[in-house]
GROMACS .gro file of C-alpha atoms in nm:
model
  177
    1MET     CA    1  15.086  -2.311  21.283
    2LYS     CA    2  15.336  -2.047  21.261
    3ARG     CA    3  15.380  -1.997  21.630
    4PHE     CA    4  15.394  -2.373  21.707
    5THR     CA    5  15.678  -2.383  21.414
    6LEU     CA    6  15.867  -2.091  21.602
    7ILE     CA    7  15.808  -2.273  21.949
    8ALA     CA    8  15.943  -2.603  21.787
    9THR     CA    9  16.254  -2.406  21.640
   10PHE     CA   10  16.348  -2.274  21.983
   11LEU     CA   11  16.307  -2.590  22.150
   12PHE     CA   12  16.494  -2.802  21.879
   13PHE     CA   13  16.814  -2.586  21.855
   14GLY     CA   14  16.778  -2.456  22.264
   15LEU     CA   15  16.740  -2.148  22.401
   16ASN     CA   16  17.125  -2.083  22.387
   17PHE     CA   17  17.070  -2.060  21.973
   18ALA     CA   18  16.821  -1.799  22.060
   19GLU     CA   19  17.030  -1.575  22.258
   20GLY     CA   20  17.270  -1.482  21.984
   21GLN     CA   21  17.036  -1.436  21.762
   22LYS     CA   22  16.896  -1.068  21.627
   23PHE     CA   23  16.525  -1.064  21.563
   24GLY     CA   24  16.341  -0.802  21.396
   25TYR     CA   25  15.973  -0.729  21.307
   26ILE     CA   26  15.789  -0.527  20.999
   27ASP     CA   27  15.420  -0.456  20.914
   28THR     CA   28  15.380  -0.579  20.557
   29ASN     CA   29  15.019  -0.406  20.552
   30PHE     CA   30  15.144  -0.082  20.607
   31ILE     CA   31  15.409  -0.127  20.372
   32LEU     CA   32  15.174  -0.218  20.103
   33SER     CA   33  14.960   0.051  20.191
   34LYS     CA   34  15.265   0.295  20.083
   35MET     CA   35  15.308   0.151  19.756
   36PRO     CA   36  15.089   0.341  19.470
   37GLU     CA   37  15.120   0.020  19.269
   38TYR     CA   38  14.921  -0.184  19.567
   39LEU     CA   39  14.674   0.097  19.587
   40LYS     CA   40  14.596   0.084  19.202
   41ALA     CA   41  14.619  -0.302  19.195
   42GLN     CA   42  14.350  -0.307  19.489
   43SER     CA   43  14.135  -0.051  19.324
   44GLU     CA   44  14.151  -0.288  19.004
   45ILE     CA   45  14.054  -0.580  19.186
   46GLU     CA   46  13.775  -0.397  19.382
   47GLN     CA   47  13.639  -0.298  19.046
   48LEU     CA   48  13.645  -0.625  18.877
   49SER     CA   49  13.498  -0.792  19.209
   50VAL     CA   50  13.183  -0.527  19.188
   51GLY     CA   51  13.131  -0.629  18.865
   52TRP     CA   52  13.144  -1.006  18.905
   53GLN     CA   53  12.922  -0.947  19.215
   54LYS     CA   54  12.680  -0.789  19.005
   55GLU     CA   55  12.651  -1.039  18.753
   56VAL     CA   56  12.596  -1.305  19.043
   57GLU     CA   57  12.311  -1.088  19.164
   58ASP     CA   58  12.167  -1.056  18.833
   59LEU     CA   59  12.173  -1.427  18.778
   60GLN     CA   60  12.022  -1.491  19.137
   61LYS     CA   61  11.719  -1.229  19.054
   62GLY     CA   62  11.675  -1.457  18.740
   63VAL     CA   63  11.637  -1.736  18.948
   64GLU     CA   64  11.392  -1.563  19.182
   65THR     CA   65  11.202  -1.415  18.915
   66LEU     CA   66  11.141  -1.801  18.782
   67TYR     CA   67  11.053  -1.907  19.125
   68SER     CA   68  10.805  -1.620  19.148
   69SER     CA   69  10.650  -1.699  18.807
   70LEU     CA   70  10.613  -2.049  18.885
   71LYS     CA   71  10.450  -1.983  19.211
   72ALA     CA   72  10.221  -1.763  19.058
   73GLU     CA   73  10.114  -1.999  18.755
   74GLU     CA   74  10.142  -2.323  18.965
   75VAL     CA   75   9.780  -2.349  18.968
   76LEU     CA   76   9.740  -2.361  18.579
   77LEU     CA   77  10.020  -2.569  18.465
   78THR     CA   78  10.012  -2.927  18.405
   79GLU     CA   79  10.230  -3.183  18.614
   80GLU     CA   80  10.450  -3.179  18.300
   81MET     CA   81  10.467  -2.815  18.236
   82LYS     CA   82  10.525  -2.762  18.596
   83ALA     CA   83  10.833  -3.028  18.625
   84GLU     CA   84  10.962  -2.864  18.309
   85ARG     CA   85  10.987  -2.528  18.507
   86VAL     CA   86  11.132  -2.694  18.797
   87SER     CA   87  11.388  -2.856  18.597
   88THR     CA   88  11.439  -2.526  18.425
   89ILE     CA   89  11.517  -2.331  18.769
   90HIS     CA   90  11.714  -2.616  18.889
   91LYS     CA   91  11.949  -2.565  18.588
   92LYS     CA   92  11.957  -2.176  18.629
   93GLU     CA   93  12.043  -2.238  18.999
   94ALA     CA   94  12.331  -2.495  18.899
   95GLU     CA   95  12.460  -2.240  18.649
   96LEU     CA   96  12.449  -1.977  18.906
   97LYS     CA   97  12.648  -2.184  19.154
   98GLU     CA   98  12.912  -2.275  18.911
   99TYR     CA   99  12.924  -1.914  18.789
  100GLN     CA  100  13.027  -1.798  19.165
  101ARG     CA  101  13.286  -2.111  19.198
  102LYS     CA  102  13.439  -2.019  18.872
  103VAL     CA  103  13.471  -1.649  18.978
  104PHE     CA  104  13.517  -1.647  19.342
  105GLY     CA  105  13.600  -1.990  19.410
  106PHE     CA  106  13.960  -2.125  19.494
  107GLY     CA  107  14.165  -2.104  19.169
  108GLY     CA  108  13.882  -1.853  19.039
  109LEU     CA  109  13.911  -1.568  18.834
  110PHE     CA  110  13.934  -1.343  19.144
  111PHE     CA  111  14.152  -1.550  19.305
  112LEU     CA  112  14.380  -1.538  19.002
  113LYS     CA  113  14.356  -1.153  18.912
  114LYS     CA  114  14.433  -1.099  19.266
  115GLN     CA  115  14.740  -1.333  19.276
  116GLU     CA  116  14.846  -1.171  18.933
  117LEU     CA  117  14.843  -0.803  19.052
  118ILE     CA  118  14.959  -0.863  19.407
  119LYS     CA  119  15.224  -1.138  19.390
  120PRO     CA  120  15.465  -0.926  19.233
  121LEU     CA  121  15.437  -0.637  19.466
  122GLN     CA  122  15.477  -0.872  19.739
  123ASP     CA  123  15.778  -1.028  19.609
  124LYS     CA  124  15.915  -0.683  19.577
  125VAL     CA  125  15.865  -0.630  19.953
  126TRP     CA  126  16.033  -0.982  20.025
  127ASP     CA  127  16.325  -0.877  19.831
  128ALA     CA  128  16.346  -0.567  20.021
  129VAL     CA  129  16.298  -0.757  20.357
  130GLU     CA  130  16.576  -0.997  20.277
  131LYS     CA  131  16.819  -0.714  20.193
  132ILE     CA  132  16.761  -0.532  20.520
  133ALA     CA  133  16.782  -0.840  20.698
  134LYS     CA  134  17.118  -0.902  20.587
  135GLN     CA  135  17.237  -0.555  20.611
  136ASN     CA  136  17.138  -0.556  20.975
  137ARG     CA  137  17.234  -0.924  21.040
  138LEU     CA  138  16.881  -1.029  21.150
  139ALA     CA  139  16.826  -1.372  21.204
  140ILE     CA  140  16.424  -1.363  21.187
  141ILE     CA  141  16.199  -1.079  21.083
  142PHE     CA  142  15.841  -1.130  21.191
  143ASP     CA  143  15.557  -0.982  20.993
  144LYS     CA  144  15.331  -0.814  21.269
  145SER     CA  145  15.016  -0.777  21.037
  146SER     CA  146  15.025  -1.174  20.981
  147GLU     CA  147  14.863  -1.422  21.193
  148LEU     CA  148  15.176  -1.443  21.442
  149VAL     CA  149  15.050  -1.279  21.710
  150MET     CA  150  15.305  -1.071  21.904
  151ILE     CA  151  15.195  -0.941  22.265
  152TYR     CA  152  15.473  -0.662  22.288
  153THR     CA  153  15.699  -0.526  22.007
  154ASP     CA  154  16.002  -0.286  22.112
  155PRO     CA  155  15.982  -0.015  21.839
  156ARG     CA  156  16.377  -0.020  21.826
  157HIS     CA  157  16.335  -0.374  21.653
  158ASP     CA  158  16.077  -0.237  21.420
  159TYR     CA  159  16.243  -0.254  21.050
  160THR     CA  160  15.948  -0.144  20.855
  161ASP     CA  161  16.093   0.196  20.791
  162PHE     CA  162  16.419   0.055  20.662
  163VAL     CA  163  16.192  -0.159  20.412
  164LEU     CA  164  16.009   0.143  20.297
  165GLU     CA  165  16.323   0.302  20.269
  166GLU     CA  166  16.483   0.048  20.054
  167LEU     CA  167  16.167   0.040  19.831
  168GLY     CA  168  16.208   0.429  19.808
  169LEU     CA  169  15.864   0.479  19.964
  170GLY     CA  170  15.851   0.799  20.181
  171ASP     CA  171  16.010   0.927  20.488
  172PRO     CA  172  16.041   0.697  20.820
  173ASN     CA  173  15.938   1.016  21.026
  174ASP     CA  174  15.590   0.984  20.802
  175LYS     CA  175  15.501   0.683  20.977
  176ILE     CA  176  15.139   0.688  21.120
  177LYS     CA  177  15.034   0.374  21.309
   0.00000   0.00000   0.00000
């Protein structure tokens, strides 16, 4: 979609528009990996995720135990008792699915926590990118770590180091890619 938008922009404004423009690119994944706050946020998100995943697995084991118990005792149960147990199992399965959706679904706890911790850091990077773009009179800055595919990138147009510098993160000569 981003690629289509870019192509459409060039076609709409004509190639003459593109000739006078300066372009650059950055690597937001690399920039974020240099931010101690990001690494801390990632660690916190990972810990929460592991805890929530364990709860899901525990609920799943509970459902599996109910199924095993039903299977083992099935011949001894009356139809009413069997129906009651099946109903209980279905309720537990529904609870499990609801919990998974509540935690890991779109708008779930995992999504919200990630947004709470990561969005302010991304905003900080975007502010630095905007400042660098204005300082260097760049019309467009691409992010080579996103979905936009760049077949070739001339290192002289890489502004990742400038953004890192603007954020006060490390020496540009310390870049490892």
